[in-house]
Amino acid sequence: MKKALSLILALMLLFTFVACSNNQQGSDDPTKAPSDATPTETADPVDDRFVDYPGAGGFDEYRLPKYETTVKEITIMAGFDHTPAPGKDNHLLDVYGIQIKTDIVTWDQQTAKFISAYMANESPDVCNFGLPVAMINKGYFQPWEAIIDFDLGLWQGLKSSLENSWFNGHIYSVNYTNARWDNVCWYNKDLFEEYGVKTPTEYYEEDNWTWDTFRDCARAMHTDSDGDGIPEIYGCKIDNYMFIASTGLDYITLNNDGTISNNILDANIARGITYYVSMIDEGIVYDGNDDGDAFARGQVALMSAHCWVRTFFPEMLANGQVGIVPYPKDPQADKYYLAEGFNAFLCPTNAKDPMASAAYVCTTRYDKLVATYDEEKIAETEAMTIQEQIESIGWPYEMEKWVFDELYKDKFTPVANVSEAFEIMINFSGDIWFRPLMGEPWSAISEELAPKIDSHIEDIMDI
């Protein structure tokens, strides 16, 4: 739940404005410009796959597909309002003539309320539920790939996310973009300069930013000058999931054949947990619960944390005191892995017109690309002072641009974060993280835990 709430906060903060990407052709960037393409005033009316409407950002490749529907209004069942605000783009209405209303439900009510509506044949047209594997397995939702052509240019840049979304041979849940921006480490540039310590950015630019160099930085910055056992500067604060996802695994993997893999006994999971525990045992990790505040007051030198924690240190951002790099690479992994969230929208099998539901999902993607290529908005933001940028988008524009450019490069391989759908950390965080810190061997814990997680998965699938 904590990670789910963090993701919601991140979405609220980060999607105020999305930077235009400058990555090379072939990168897995959800907003990159079509190769060798130039903006055009109008779409080519000859291709009857598309509506006669300009592509997002003026690019023909980003046109909307043609859907024949007589529906004039659709309902989105979700935890927050999806109705476009006055003055905002509403291409579902402008292009397809469809209005949007939202049926807002709380997280703990959504299953019961949806099933009640479904049984009464009054299902919403789209649900923003993430990945409700039990309901998918019971046939409540239909595959998107049957009604959305994901090979169209509109969806380019999301290839790996879509590939990671297949479950039981179909794609049931998609989003208009993927989320990798929580895979970041912050560091206090002033402290690193004061102590003459090589920075994470220097390691990253050398292609040598790993668990081990992260640890080297933390050790070098950890400071207890009077030897009283209470450090003036803690070397780091760490997110334990960093050491799991960077091995290339989540706790749970959805397989294309419909099976589910419980990875708790995997050697990579063991290695990530063991490394995390060893750093805690070394005494260089800040153990308070106010890590954002601790970083802001200069008590923590290096911190792996979500992007939204920037709200704790706006003055440091304004003064250029903060550096940012991606999560470090697992030095034993075959690739540079980053966790990724992508699941969101689902279409009920008894939706009144699936074509209208598909039109909605496609226009959310289209609207995202429109915002990405809004040159007027980009220029307006660039012209702001740093302080104005922080007030408007939460941090300096160059920092946001770096995150949205850098984290989507080919060098990174996404790992689908699906364990939230199975509430693994809600139910087993004490076993996974607390017990190893108490000195219990992970080999014994994982052997005990594996059948419990298997049983938990079965229960989730039977809801």
CSV table of C-alpha atoms in Angstrom, one decimal:
chain,number,residue,atom,x,y,z
A,1,MET,CA,0.0,0.0,0.0
A,2,LYS,CA,2.8,2.4,0.8
A,3,LYS,CA,4.4,1.9,-2.6
A,4,ALA,CA,0.9,2.3,-4.2
A,5,LEU,CA,0.3,5.6,-2.4
A,6,SER,CA,3.8,6.7,-3.4
A,7,LEU,CA,3.0,6.0,-7.0
A,8,ILE,CA,-0.2,8.0,-6.8
A,9,LEU,CA,1.7,10.9,-5.3
A,10,ALA,CA,4.3,10.6,-7.9
A,11,LEU,CA,1.7,10.7,-10.7
A,12,MET,CA,0.1,13.8,-9.2
A,13,LEU,CA,3.4,15.6,-8.9
A,14,LEU,CA,5.1,14.5,-12.1
A,15,PHE,CA,2.4,14.8,-14.7
A,16,THR,CA,2.0,18.5,-14.1
A,17,PHE,CA,4.3,18.7,-17.0
A,18,VAL,CA,6.2,16.1,-19.0
A,19,ALA,CA,9.4,16.9,-20.8
A,20,CYS,CA,10.0,16.4,-24.5
A,21,SER,CA,12.5,13.5,-25.1
A,22,ASN,CA,15.6,13.8,-27.2
A,23,ASN,CA,16.5,10.1,-27.1
A,24,GLN,CA,17.8,8.2,-30.2
A,25,GLN,CA,15.7,6.1,-32.5
A,26,GLY,CA,15.0,2.7,-31.0
A,27,SER,CA,15.0,3.8,-27.4
A,28,ASP,CA,12.2,2.6,-25.2
A,29,ASP,CA,11.0,6.1,-24.6
A,30,PRO,CA,7.2,6.5,-24.3
A,31,THR,CA,7.3,10.1,-25.7
A,32,LYS,CA,10.1,10.0,-28.3
A,33,ALA,CA,9.5,11.7,-31.7
A,34,PRO,CA,8.9,9.5,-34.7
A,35,SER,CA,12.1,8.8,-36.6
A,36,ASP,CA,12.7,11.0,-39.7
A,37,ALA,CA,9.4,12.7,-39.1
A,38,THR,CA,8.5,16.4,-39.2
A,39,PRO,CA,5.3,17.9,-37.9
A,40,THR,CA,2.6,18.4,-40.5
A,41,GLU,CA,-0.5,20.6,-40.5
A,42,THR,CA,-3.0,17.8,-41.2
A,43,ALA,CA,-3.1,14.0,-41.2
A,44,ASP,CA,-3.2,12.1,-44.5
A,45,PRO,CA,-6.9,11.4,-45.2
A,46,VAL,CA,-6.1,8.5,-47.4
A,47,ASP,CA,-5.3,6.0,-44.7
A,48,ASP,CA,-8.7,4.9,-43.4
A,49,ARG,CA,-7.2,3.4,-40.2
A,50,PHE,CA,-7.2,6.9,-38.7
A,51,VAL,CA,-9.6,9.7,-38.1
A,52,ASP,CA,-9.1,12.8,-40.2
A,53,TYR,CA,-7.5,14.7,-37.4
A,54,PRO,CA,-3.9,15.9,-36.8
A,55,GLY,CA,-1.5,13.6,-35.0
A,56,ALA,CA,-0.2,14.6,-31.6
A,57,GLY,CA,2.5,17.2,-31.8
A,58,GLY,CA,1.8,17.5,-35.5
A,59,PHE,CA,3.3,14.1,-36.2
A,60,ASP,CA,1.3,11.9,-38.6
A,61,GLU,CA,2.5,8.8,-36.8
A,62,TYR,CA,0.7,9.9,-33.7
A,63,ARG,CA,-2.7,10.0,-35.2
A,64,LEU,CA,-5.8,8.5,-33.5
A,65,PRO,CA,-7.4,5.3,-34.8
A,66,LYS,CA,-10.9,5.3,-36.3
A,67,TYR,CA,-13.6,3.8,-34.1
A,68,GLU,CA,-17.2,3.6,-35.1
A,69,THR,CA,-19.4,4.1,-32.1
A,70,THR,CA,-22.8,5.7,-31.3
A,71,VAL,CA,-22.0,6.0,-27.6
A,72,LYS,CA,-22.1,9.6,-26.4
A,73,GLU,CA,-21.0,9.1,-22.8
A,74,ILE,CA,-18.7,6.7,-21.0
A,75,THR,CA,-18.2,6.0,-17.3
A,76,ILE,CA,-14.7,5.5,-15.7
A,77,MET,CA,-14.7,3.7,-12.4
A,78,ALA,CA,-11.6,4.8,-10.5
A,79,GLY,CA,-10.2,6.1,-7.3
A,80,PHE,CA,-10.1,9.7,-8.5
A,81,ASP,CA,-11.8,12.0,-10.9
A,82,HIS,CA,-11.0,11.4,-14.6
A,83,THR,CA,-13.3,14.1,-16.0
A,84,PRO,CA,-11.3,16.7,-17.9
A,85,ALA,CA,-11.0,20.0,-16.1
A,86,PRO,CA,-12.5,23.0,-17.8
A,87,GLY,CA,-10.1,24.5,-20.3
A,88,LYS,CA,-8.1,21.2,-20.6
A,89,ASP,CA,-7.8,19.2,-23.9
A,90,ASN,CA,-10.6,16.7,-24.3
A,91,HIS,CA,-9.9,14.8,-27.5
A,92,LEU,CA,-12.4,12.0,-26.6
A,93,LEU,CA,-15.1,14.6,-27.0
A,94,ASP,CA,-13.5,16.6,-29.8
A,95,VAL,CA,-12.7,13.7,-32.0
A,96,TYR,CA,-15.2,11.0,-31.1
A,97,GLY,CA,-18.0,13.1,-29.5
A,98,ILE,CA,-17.9,11.2,-26.2
A,99,GLN,CA,-18.3,12.7,-22.8
A,100,ILE,CA,-16.6,11.3,-19.7
A,101,LYS,CA,-18.0,10.9,-16.2
A,102,THR,CA,-16.3,9.3,-13.3
A,103,ASP,CA,-17.7,6.8,-10.7
A,104,ILE,CA,-15.3,7.4,-7.8
A,105,VAL,CA,-14.7,4.4,-5.6
A,106,THR,CA,-12.2,3.8,-2.8
A,107,TRP,CA,-9.6,1.2,-3.1
A,108,ASP,CA,-11.3,-1.1,-0.6
A,109,GLN,CA,-14.7,-0.8,-2.3
A,110,GLN,CA,-13.8,-1.2,-5.9
A,111,THR,CA,-14.1,-5.0,-6.2
A,112,ALA,CA,-17.5,-5.2,-4.5
A,113,LYS,CA,-18.9,-2.2,-6.3
A,114,PHE,CA,-17.6,-3.4,-9.7
A,115,ILE,CA,-18.9,-6.9,-9.3
A,116,SER,CA,-22.3,-5.6,-8.2
A,117,ALA,CA,-22.5,-3.3,-11.3
A,118,TYR,CA,-21.3,-6.2,-13.5
A,119,MET,CA,-23.9,-8.6,-12.3
A,120,ALA,CA,-26.6,-6.0,-12.9
A,121,ASN,CA,-25.2,-5.5,-16.5
A,122,GLU,CA,-24.4,-1.9,-15.6
A,123,SER,CA,-20.6,-2.1,-15.8
A,124,PRO,CA,-18.5,1.0,-16.3
A,125,ASP,CA,-16.9,1.4,-19.7
A,126,VAL,CA,-13.4,1.5,-18.3
A,127,CYS,CA,-11.9,0.7,-14.8
A,128,ASN,CA,-8.7,2.2,-13.5
A,129,PHE,CA,-7.9,-0.7,-11.2
A,130,GLY,CA,-4.3,-1.5,-12.1
A,131,LEU,CA,-3.9,-5.2,-12.3
A,132,PRO,CA,-6.8,-7.1,-10.5
A,133,VAL,CA,-5.5,-10.6,-11.4
A,134,ALA,CA,-8.3,-12.4,-9.7
A,135,MET,CA,-11.1,-10.6,-11.6
A,136,ILE,CA,-9.1,-10.9,-14.8
A,137,ASN,CA,-8.8,-14.7,-14.2
A,138,LYS,CA,-12.6,-14.9,-13.6
A,139,GLY,CA,-13.4,-13.3,-16.9
A,140,TYR,CA,-14.6,-9.9,-15.9
A,141,PHE,CA,-12.3,-8.1,-18.3
A,142,GLN,CA,-11.6,-8.4,-22.0
A,143,PRO,CA,-8.3,-8.2,-23.8
A,144,TRP,CA,-7.3,-4.8,-25.2
A,145,GLU,CA,-5.3,-6.1,-28.1
A,146,ALA,CA,-8.5,-7.3,-29.7
A,147,ILE,CA,-9.7,-3.7,-30.0
A,148,ILE,CA,-6.5,-1.6,-29.9
A,149,ASP,CA,-3.8,-1.9,-32.4
A,150,PHE,CA,-0.7,-1.5,-30.3
A,151,ASP,CA,1.5,-1.6,-33.4
A,152,LEU,CA,0.3,1.9,-34.4
A,153,GLY,CA,2.7,4.8,-34.0
A,154,LEU,CA,0.6,6.1,-31.1
A,155,TRP,CA,1.9,3.3,-28.9
A,156,GLN,CA,5.6,3.4,-30.0
A,157,GLY,CA,8.0,3.8,-27.2
A,158,LEU,CA,6.0,1.4,-25.0
A,159,LYS,CA,7.1,-1.8,-26.6
A,160,SER,CA,8.7,-3.4,-23.5
A,161,SER,CA,5.9,-2.2,-21.2
A,162,LEU,CA,3.4,-3.9,-23.5
A,163,GLU,CA,5.5,-7.0,-23.7
A,164,ASN,CA,5.6,-7.2,-19.9
A,165,SER,CA,1.8,-6.8,-19.7
A,166,TRP,CA,0.8,-10.1,-21.4
A,167,PHE,CA,-1.1,-12.4,-19.0
A,168,ASN,CA,-2.6,-15.7,-20.1
A,169,GLY,CA,-1.9,-14.7,-23.7
A,170,HIS,CA,-3.6,-11.3,-23.6
A,171,ILE,CA,-3.1,-7.7,-22.5
A,172,TYR,CA,-5.8,-6.8,-20.0
A,173,SER,CA,-4.4,-3.6,-18.4
A,174,VAL,CA,-2.5,-0.7,-19.9
A,175,ASN,CA,-1.7,2.9,-19.2
A,176,TYR,CA,-0.9,5.9,-21.3
A,177,THR,CA,2.7,5.9,-20.2
A,178,ASN,CA,5.0,3.9,-18.1
A,179,ALA,CA,6.5,4.9,-14.8
A,180,ARG,CA,10.2,4.6,-14.1
A,181,TRP,CA,10.8,7.9,-12.4
A,182,ASP,CA,10.9,6.4,-8.9
A,183,ASN,CA,14.1,4.6,-9.6
A,184,VAL,CA,16.3,7.5,-8.5
A,185,CYS,CA,19.0,8.4,-5.9
A,186,TRP,CA,19.4,11.9,-4.5
A,187,TYR,CA,22.7,13.3,-3.1
A,188,ASN,CA,23.8,16.4,-1.4
A,189,LYS,CA,26.3,18.0,-3.9
A,190,ASP,CA,27.6,20.5,-1.3
A,191,LEU,CA,28.5,17.7,1.2
A,192,PHE,CA,30.3,15.6,-1.5
A,193,GLU,CA,32.2,18.7,-2.6
A,194,GLU,CA,33.1,19.6,1.0
A,195,TYR,CA,34.5,16.2,1.8
A,196,GLY,CA,36.1,15.7,-1.6
A,197,VAL,CA,34.2,12.5,-2.3
A,198,LYS,CA,33.7,11.2,-5.8
A,199,THR,CA,30.0,11.8,-6.7
A,200,PRO,CA,27.4,9.4,-7.9
A,201,THR,CA,27.1,11.4,-11.1
A,202,GLU,CA,30.8,10.8,-11.8
A,203,TYR,CA,30.4,7.1,-11.3
A,204,TYR,CA,27.3,7.0,-13.4
A,205,GLU,CA,29.0,8.9,-16.3
A,206,GLU,CA,31.8,6.4,-16.2
A,207,ASP,CA,29.2,3.6,-16.5
A,208,ASN,CA,30.3,2.4,-13.0
A,209,TRP,CA,27.3,3.2,-10.9
A,210,THR,CA,26.6,0.0,-9.1
A,211,TRP,CA,25.6,-1.3,-5.6
A,212,ASP,CA,29.3,-1.3,-4.7
A,213,THR,CA,30.0,2.3,-5.8
A,214,PHE,CA,26.8,3.3,-4.1
A,215,ARG,CA,28.2,1.7,-0.9
A,216,ASP,CA,31.6,3.4,-1.5
A,217,CYS,CA,29.9,6.8,-1.6
A,218,ALA,CA,27.9,6.1,1.6
A,219,ARG,CA,31.0,4.9,3.4
A,220,ALA,CA,33.1,7.9,2.4
A,221,MET,CA,30.4,10.3,3.4
A,222,HIS,CA,29.5,8.7,6.7
A,223,THR,CA,30.8,11.1,9.4
A,224,ASP,CA,31.1,10.7,13.2
A,225,SER,CA,33.9,13.2,13.9
A,226,ASP,CA,33.6,13.1,17.7
A,227,GLY,CA,33.4,9.3,17.8
A,228,ASP,CA,30.3,9.3,20.0
A,229,GLY,CA,28.4,6.8,17.9
A,230,ILE,CA,25.9,9.4,16.7
A,231,PRO,CA,26.9,10.4,13.1
A,232,GLU,CA,26.8,14.0,12.1
A,233,ILE,CA,26.2,12.8,8.6
A,234,TYR,CA,24.8,9.4,7.7
A,235,GLY,CA,26.2,7.8,4.5
A,236,CYS,CA,22.8,7.0,3.0
A,237,LYS,CA,19.2,6.1,3.3
A,238,ILE,CA,18.1,3.2,1.2
A,239,ASP,CA,14.9,1.9,-0.4
A,240,ASN,CA,15.2,-1.9,0.0
A,241,TYR,CA,13.2,-2.6,-3.2
A,242,MET,CA,16.2,-1.0,-5.1
A,243,PHE,CA,18.2,-4.2,-4.4
A,244,ILE,CA,15.4,-6.4,-5.6
A,245,ALA,CA,14.3,-4.8,-8.9
A,246,SER,CA,17.9,-4.2,-10.1
A,247,THR,CA,18.5,-7.9,-10.1
A,248,GLY,CA,15.9,-8.2,-12.9
A,249,LEU,CA,13.2,-9.7,-10.7
A,250,ASP,CA,10.1,-8.7,-8.8
A,251,TYR,CA,8.8,-11.0,-6.0
A,252,ILE,CA,6.1,-12.1,-8.4
A,253,THR,CA,6.2,-12.7,-12.2
A,254,LEU,CA,3.2,-13.1,-14.4
A,255,ASN,CA,3.8,-15.5,-17.2
A,256,ASN,CA,2.3,-15.4,-20.6
A,257,ASP,CA,0.8,-18.9,-20.2
A,258,GLY,CA,-1.3,-17.6,-17.3
A,259,THR,CA,0.9,-19.1,-14.5
A,260,ILE,CA,2.4,-17.0,-11.7
A,261,SER,CA,5.9,-17.4,-10.5
A,262,ASN,CA,6.7,-17.0,-6.9
A,263,ASN,CA,10.4,-15.7,-6.9
A,264,ILE,CA,11.0,-15.7,-3.2
A,265,LEU,CA,13.4,-18.6,-3.4
A,266,ASP,CA,15.4,-17.2,-6.3
A,267,ALA,CA,19.1,-16.6,-5.7
A,268,ASN,CA,18.8,-13.1,-7.0
A,269,ILE,CA,16.2,-12.2,-4.4
A,270,ALA,CA,18.4,-13.7,-1.7
A,271,ARG,CA,21.4,-11.7,-3.0
A,272,GLY,CA,19.5,-8.4,-3.0
A,273,ILE,CA,18.2,-8.9,0.6
A,274,THR,CA,21.6,-10.0,1.9
A,275,TYR,CA,23.3,-6.9,0.4
A,276,TYR,CA,20.6,-4.6,1.9
A,277,VAL,CA,21.0,-6.3,5.4
A,278,SER,CA,24.8,-6.0,5.2
A,279,MET,CA,24.6,-2.3,4.6
A,280,ILE,CA,22.2,-1.8,7.5
A,281,ASP,CA,24.6,-3.9,9.7
A,282,GLU,CA,27.5,-1.8,8.7
A,283,GLY,CA,25.9,1.2,10.4
A,284,ILE,CA,26.1,3.6,7.5
A,285,VAL,CA,22.3,3.8,6.9
A,286,TYR,CA,20.0,6.4,8.5
A,287,ASP,CA,17.4,4.6,10.5
A,288,GLY,CA,14.9,7.4,11.0
A,289,ASN,CA,11.5,7.7,9.4
A,290,ASP,CA,11.9,11.3,8.3
A,291,ASP,CA,14.4,10.6,5.5
A,292,GLY,CA,13.2,13.6,3.4
A,293,ASP,CA,13.6,16.0,6.3
A,294,ALA,CA,16.9,14.4,7.3
A,295,PHE,CA,18.2,14.9,3.8
A,296,ALA,CA,17.0,18.5,3.8
A,297,ARG,CA,18.9,19.3,7.0
A,298,GLY,CA,22.1,17.7,5.7
A,299,GLN,CA,22.0,14.7,8.0
A,300,VAL,CA,21.9,12.2,5.0
A,301,ALA,CA,24.4,12.5,2.2
A,302,LEU,CA,22.9,10.0,-0.3
A,303,MET,CA,19.3,8.7,-0.5
A,304,SER,CA,17.4,6.3,-2.7
A,305,ALA,CA,13.8,7.5,-2.8
A,306,HIS,CA,10.9,8.3,-4.9
A,307,CYS,CA,10.8,11.5,-6.9
A,308,TRP,CA,8.0,13.0,-4.8
A,309,VAL,CA,10.4,13.4,-1.8
A,310,ARG,CA,11.7,16.5,-3.6
A,311,THR,CA,8.9,18.3,-1.8
A,312,PHE,CA,11.0,18.1,1.4
A,313,PHE,CA,13.9,20.2,0.0
A,314,PRO,CA,12.7,22.9,-2.4
A,315,GLU,CA,15.4,25.4,-1.2
A,316,MET,CA,18.2,22.9,-1.9
A,317,LEU,CA,16.7,22.4,-5.4
A,318,ALA,CA,16.6,26.1,-5.9
A,319,ASN,CA,20.2,26.6,-4.8
A,320,GLY,CA,21.5,23.7,-7.0
A,321,GLN,CA,22.6,21.7,-4.0
A,322,VAL,CA,21.0,18.4,-5.1
A,323,GLY,CA,22.3,15.8,-7.6
A,324,ILE,CA,20.2,13.0,-9.0
A,325,VAL,CA,21.1,9.6,-10.6
A,326,PRO,CA,19.2,6.4,-11.4
A,327,TYR,CA,19.2,3.5,-9.0
A,328,PRO,CA,22.5,1.7,-9.2
A,329,LYS,CA,23.1,-1.4,-11.3
A,330,ASP,CA,23.4,-4.8,-9.7
A,331,PRO,CA,27.1,-5.6,-10.4
A,332,GLN,CA,26.3,-9.3,-11.1
A,333,ALA,CA,23.2,-8.7,-13.3
A,334,ASP,CA,23.4,-9.2,-17.1
A,335,LYS,CA,21.6,-5.9,-17.7
A,336,TYR,CA,20.8,-2.6,-16.1
A,337,TYR,CA,17.3,-3.1,-14.7
A,338,LEU,CA,14.8,-0.6,-13.4
A,339,ALA,CA,11.4,-1.2,-11.9
A,340,GLU,CA,8.4,0.0,-13.9
A,341,GLY,CA,4.7,0.5,-13.3
A,342,PHE,CA,2.4,0.4,-16.3
A,343,ASN,CA,-1.0,-1.2,-15.4
A,344,ALA,CA,-4.1,1.0,-15.1
A,345,PHE,CA,-7.1,0.8,-17.5
A,346,LEU,CA,-9.3,-2.3,-18.0
A,347,CYS,CA,-12.4,-2.9,-20.2
A,348,PRO,CA,-15.2,-5.0,-18.7
A,349,THR,CA,-16.4,-7.9,-20.9
A,350,ASN,CA,-19.9,-6.4,-20.8
A,351,ALA,CA,-19.0,-2.8,-21.5
A,352,LYS,CA,-21.8,-1.3,-23.5
A,353,ASP,CA,-19.5,-0.4,-26.4
A,354,PRO,CA,-15.8,-1.7,-26.3
A,355,MET,CA,-15.0,0.6,-29.2
A,356,ALA,CA,-15.8,3.6,-27.1
A,357,SER,CA,-13.7,2.2,-24.2
A,358,ALA,CA,-10.8,1.7,-26.7
A,359,ALA,CA,-11.2,5.3,-27.9
A,360,TYR,CA,-10.9,6.5,-24.4
A,361,VAL,CA,-7.6,4.7,-23.8
A,362,CYS,CA,-6.2,5.8,-27.1
A,363,THR,CA,-7.1,9.5,-26.4
A,364,THR,CA,-5.4,9.3,-22.9
A,365,ARG,CA,-2.3,8.3,-24.8
A,366,TYR,CA,-2.8,11.0,-27.4
A,367,ASP,CA,-3.3,13.7,-24.7
A,368,LYS,CA,-0.1,12.6,-23.1
A,369,LEU,CA,1.8,13.1,-26.3
A,370,VAL,CA,0.1,16.4,-27.0
A,371,ALA,CA,1.4,17.6,-23.6
A,372,THR,CA,4.8,16.3,-24.3
A,373,TYR,CA,5.1,18.2,-27.6
A,374,ASP,CA,3.5,21.4,-26.4
A,375,GLU,CA,6.3,23.7,-27.5
A,376,GLU,CA,4.5,26.8,-26.2
A,377,LYS,CA,4.3,25.2,-22.7
A,378,ILE,CA,7.9,24.0,-22.9
A,379,ALA,CA,9.1,27.5,-23.8
A,380,GLU,CA,7.0,29.0,-21.1
A,381,THR,CA,8.5,26.7,-18.5
A,382,GLU,CA,12.1,27.2,-19.7
A,383,ALA,CA,11.6,31.0,-19.5
A,384,MET,CA,10.6,30.8,-15.8
A,385,THR,CA,13.1,31.4,-13.0
A,386,ILE,CA,14.3,28.3,-11.1
A,387,GLN,CA,12.1,29.3,-8.2
A,388,GLU,CA,9.1,29.7,-10.5
A,389,GLN,CA,9.8,26.3,-12.1
A,390,ILE,CA,9.9,24.7,-8.6
A,391,GLU,CA,6.6,26.3,-7.7
A,392,SER,CA,5.0,25.2,-11.0
A,393,ILE,CA,6.4,21.7,-11.7
A,394,GLY,CA,8.0,20.8,-8.4
A,395,TRP,CA,11.6,21.0,-9.3
A,396,PRO,CA,13.9,22.7,-11.9
A,397,TYR,CA,12.9,22.0,-15.5
A,398,GLU,CA,16.4,20.7,-16.4
A,399,MET,CA,16.1,18.1,-13.6
A,400,GLU,CA,12.7,16.9,-14.8
A,401,LYS,CA,13.9,16.8,-18.4
A,402,TRP,CA,17.0,14.8,-17.4
A,403,VAL,CA,14.8,12.2,-15.6
A,404,PHE,CA,12.4,11.8,-18.5
A,405,ASP,CA,15.2,11.7,-21.0
A,406,GLU,CA,17.6,9.5,-19.1
A,407,LEU,CA,15.5,6.8,-17.5
A,408,TYR,CA,14.0,5.7,-20.8
A,409,LYS,CA,17.2,5.1,-22.7
A,410,ASP,CA,18.1,1.7,-24.2
A,411,LYS,CA,20.6,1.0,-21.5
A,412,PHE,CA,17.8,0.2,-19.1
A,413,THR,CA,15.6,-2.9,-19.1
A,414,PRO,CA,12.3,-2.6,-17.3
A,415,VAL,CA,11.1,-5.0,-14.6
A,416,ALA,CA,7.3,-5.1,-14.3
A,417,ASN,CA,6.3,-4.3,-10.7
A,418,VAL,CA,3.4,-6.7,-10.2
A,419,SER,CA,3.9,-7.6,-6.6
A,420,GLU,CA,1.7,-4.7,-5.5
A,421,ALA,CA,-1.3,-6.5,-7.2
A,422,PHE,CA,-0.6,-9.4,-4.9
A,423,GLU,CA,-0.1,-7.2,-1.8
A,424,ILE,CA,3.2,-8.9,-1.1
A,425,MET,CA,4.7,-6.2,1.0
A,426,ILE,CA,1.4,-5.5,2.9
A,427,ASN,CA,1.3,-9.1,4.0
A,428,PHE,CA,5.0,-10.2,4.2
A,429,SER,CA,7.2,-7.1,4.8
A,430,GLY,CA,8.0,-8.3,8.3
A,431,ASP,CA,9.2,-11.6,7.1
A,432,ILE,CA,11.1,-10.2,4.1
A,433,TRP,CA,12.8,-7.2,5.7
A,434,PHE,CA,12.5,-7.3,9.5
A,435,ARG,CA,13.5,-10.9,10.2
A,436,PRO,CA,16.7,-10.8,8.2
A,437,LEU,CA,17.7,-7.6,10.1
A,438,MET,CA,17.3,-9.6,13.3
A,439,GLY,CA,19.9,-12.0,12.2
A,440,GLU,CA,17.8,-14.9,10.9
A,441,PRO,CA,19.3,-16.5,7.8
A,442,TRP,CA,17.5,-15.7,4.6
A,443,SER,CA,17.7,-19.3,3.5
A,444,ALA,CA,15.5,-20.5,6.4
A,445,ILE,CA,13.1,-17.5,6.1
A,446,SER,CA,12.6,-18.0,2.4
A,447,GLU,CA,12.0,-21.7,2.7
A,448,GLU,CA,9.3,-21.0,5.4
A,449,LEU,CA,7.9,-18.1,3.4
A,450,ALA,CA,7.6,-19.7,-0.1
A,451,PRO,CA,4.6,-21.9,0.7
A,452,LYS,CA,2.9,-19.0,2.5
A,453,ILE,CA,3.2,-16.8,-0.6
A,454,ASP,CA,2.0,-19.7,-2.8
A,455,SER,CA,-1.1,-20.0,-0.6
A,456,HIS,CA,-1.5,-16.2,-0.6
A,457,ILE,CA,-1.4,-16.2,-4.5
A,458,GLU,CA,-4.0,-18.9,-4.6
A,459,ASP,CA,-6.2,-16.9,-2.3
A,460,ILE,CA,-5.8,-13.7,-4.4
A,461,MET,CA,-6.7,-15.6,-7.5
A,462,ASP,CA,-9.8,-17.0,-5.9
A,463,ILE,CA,-11.2,-13.7,-4.7
